[in-house]
Amino acid sequence: MKRSVTLLACSASVLSVSLDRVPASWPVNVAAADSLLDRTEPLLAASAYHACVPNPPYITPKDPAVRDQVRAAYPQVAVGKYSLALPFTALMLEHLAAPGGFVAQLTANSFMKREFGKRYITEFLPRFD
């Protein structure tokens, strides 16, 4: 519930109106899913969003099973001891953003300093404008 109120409060702020002036007809949809691996959650449907603004975790997966699942799902970016920020980028750019959509991701620069970022920089990112 707290997230729903936050989403509505942000909407009110963007519209420069009080919270009670946000149209009641606007639905608030919140998913509780593993966004990198769950393909059954309707809110994570392909090409569903014209704008994606993620703030992914800047850590490496600790659980070896999860690490391998993410690596299998995102082989183009989940290389070596990868940061979860890279698979999240792939999720947004290749799956969630509609054609012509926008992605503005908050991310760490760790991929620029480590081996796992080499393919991400040289092969993955150049595919996008």
XYZ file of C-alpha atoms in Angstrom:
129
model
C 0.000 0.000 0.000
C 2.825 2.391 0.822
C 4.168 2.150 -2.731
C 0.706 2.939 -4.142
C 0.565 6.113 -2.086
C 4.083 7.016 -3.187
C 3.156 6.523 -6.841
C 0.070 8.681 -6.439
C 2.047 11.345 -4.555
C 4.629 11.442 -7.363
C 1.827 11.782 -9.905
C 0.370 14.681 -7.936
C 3.767 16.342 -7.810
C 4.321 15.988 -11.563
C 0.854 17.390 -12.214
C 1.404 20.187 -9.648
C -1.860 19.337 -7.900
C -2.780 18.151 -4.423
C -3.022 14.394 -3.846
C -6.834 14.496 -3.737
C -6.839 15.956 -7.279
C -5.126 12.950 -8.869
C -7.827 11.210 -10.907
C -9.267 8.299 -8.953
C -9.630 6.407 -12.215
C -5.852 6.124 -12.596
C -4.973 2.565 -11.744
C -1.991 1.807 -9.539
C -0.353 -1.435 -10.591
C 2.401 -2.904 -8.450
C 4.067 -6.231 -9.176
C 5.847 -8.448 -6.674
C 8.043 -10.586 -8.895
C 11.626 -11.364 -9.782
C 11.738 -8.933 -12.676
C 14.858 -10.476 -14.203
C 13.518 -14.024 -14.337
C 9.697 -14.005 -14.049
C 8.084 -13.967 -17.495
C 4.590 -14.759 -16.203
C 3.953 -11.433 -14.401
C 1.596 -9.371 -16.637
C 3.240 -6.076 -15.630
C 6.501 -7.372 -17.096
C 5.058 -8.005 -20.565
C 7.236 -7.381 -23.592
C 7.217 -3.840 -25.009
C 4.803 -2.721 -22.296
C 6.399 0.633 -21.426
C 7.215 3.841 -23.274
C 9.514 4.903 -20.440
C 11.482 2.785 -17.975
C 13.333 4.334 -15.035
C 14.986 1.527 -13.075
C 17.316 1.785 -10.102
C 18.851 -1.703 -10.066
C 20.992 -3.164 -7.323
C 24.707 -2.597 -7.909
C 25.710 -5.941 -6.455
C 26.558 -9.393 -7.734
C 24.100 -12.234 -7.085
C 25.182 -14.164 -3.991
C 23.148 -17.337 -4.575
C 24.995 -19.505 -7.143
C 21.729 -20.936 -8.518
C 20.258 -17.475 -9.096
C 23.554 -16.248 -10.537
C 23.484 -19.099 -13.077
C 19.797 -18.515 -13.934
C 20.433 -14.826 -14.601
C 23.574 -15.681 -16.582
C 21.540 -18.099 -18.743
C 18.743 -15.559 -19.263
C 21.120 -12.660 -20.109
C 24.227 -14.239 -21.681
C 25.087 -11.069 -23.596
C 25.701 -9.065 -20.388
C 25.952 -11.505 -17.451
C 29.581 -12.496 -17.905
C 32.056 -13.441 -15.189
C 31.358 -11.876 -11.790
C 28.783 -9.472 -13.222
C 26.855 -6.668 -11.552
C 23.050 -6.999 -11.562
C 22.884 -3.524 -13.135
C 23.828 -5.048 -16.510
C 21.009 -7.639 -16.743
C 18.576 -4.924 -15.628
C 19.763 -2.763 -18.524
C 19.178 -5.649 -20.913
C 15.717 -6.263 -19.432
C 14.706 -2.634 -19.937
C 16.202 -2.139 -23.409
C 15.415 -5.508 -24.969
C 12.208 -6.537 -23.245
C 10.187 -3.919 -21.346
C 10.690 -0.754 -23.407
C 8.382 -0.384 -26.388
C 10.029 0.291 -29.753
C 11.062 3.939 -29.675
C 10.672 3.971 -25.878
C 13.080 5.504 -23.405
C 15.227 4.001 -20.655
C 16.908 6.202 -18.059
C 18.687 3.919 -15.615
C 20.540 4.909 -12.492
C 23.655 2.784 -12.449
C 27.128 2.437 -11.045
C 30.203 2.774 -13.233
C 31.727 -0.490 -11.999
C 31.221 -2.103 -15.416
C 33.701 0.386 -16.895
C 36.458 -0.746 -14.544
C 36.070 -4.523 -14.561
C 36.367 -7.347 -17.050
C 32.637 -8.228 -16.910
C 31.830 -4.889 -18.550
C 33.987 -5.344 -21.648
C 31.390 -7.176 -23.766
C 28.649 -4.928 -22.353
C 30.486 -1.819 -23.589
C 31.804 -3.157 -26.906
C 28.933 -5.371 -28.069
C 25.729 -4.684 -26.125
C 25.484 -0.905 -25.662
C 26.389 0.037 -29.272
C 23.146 -1.649 -30.414
C 21.096 1.136 -28.799
C 20.763 4.876 -29.329
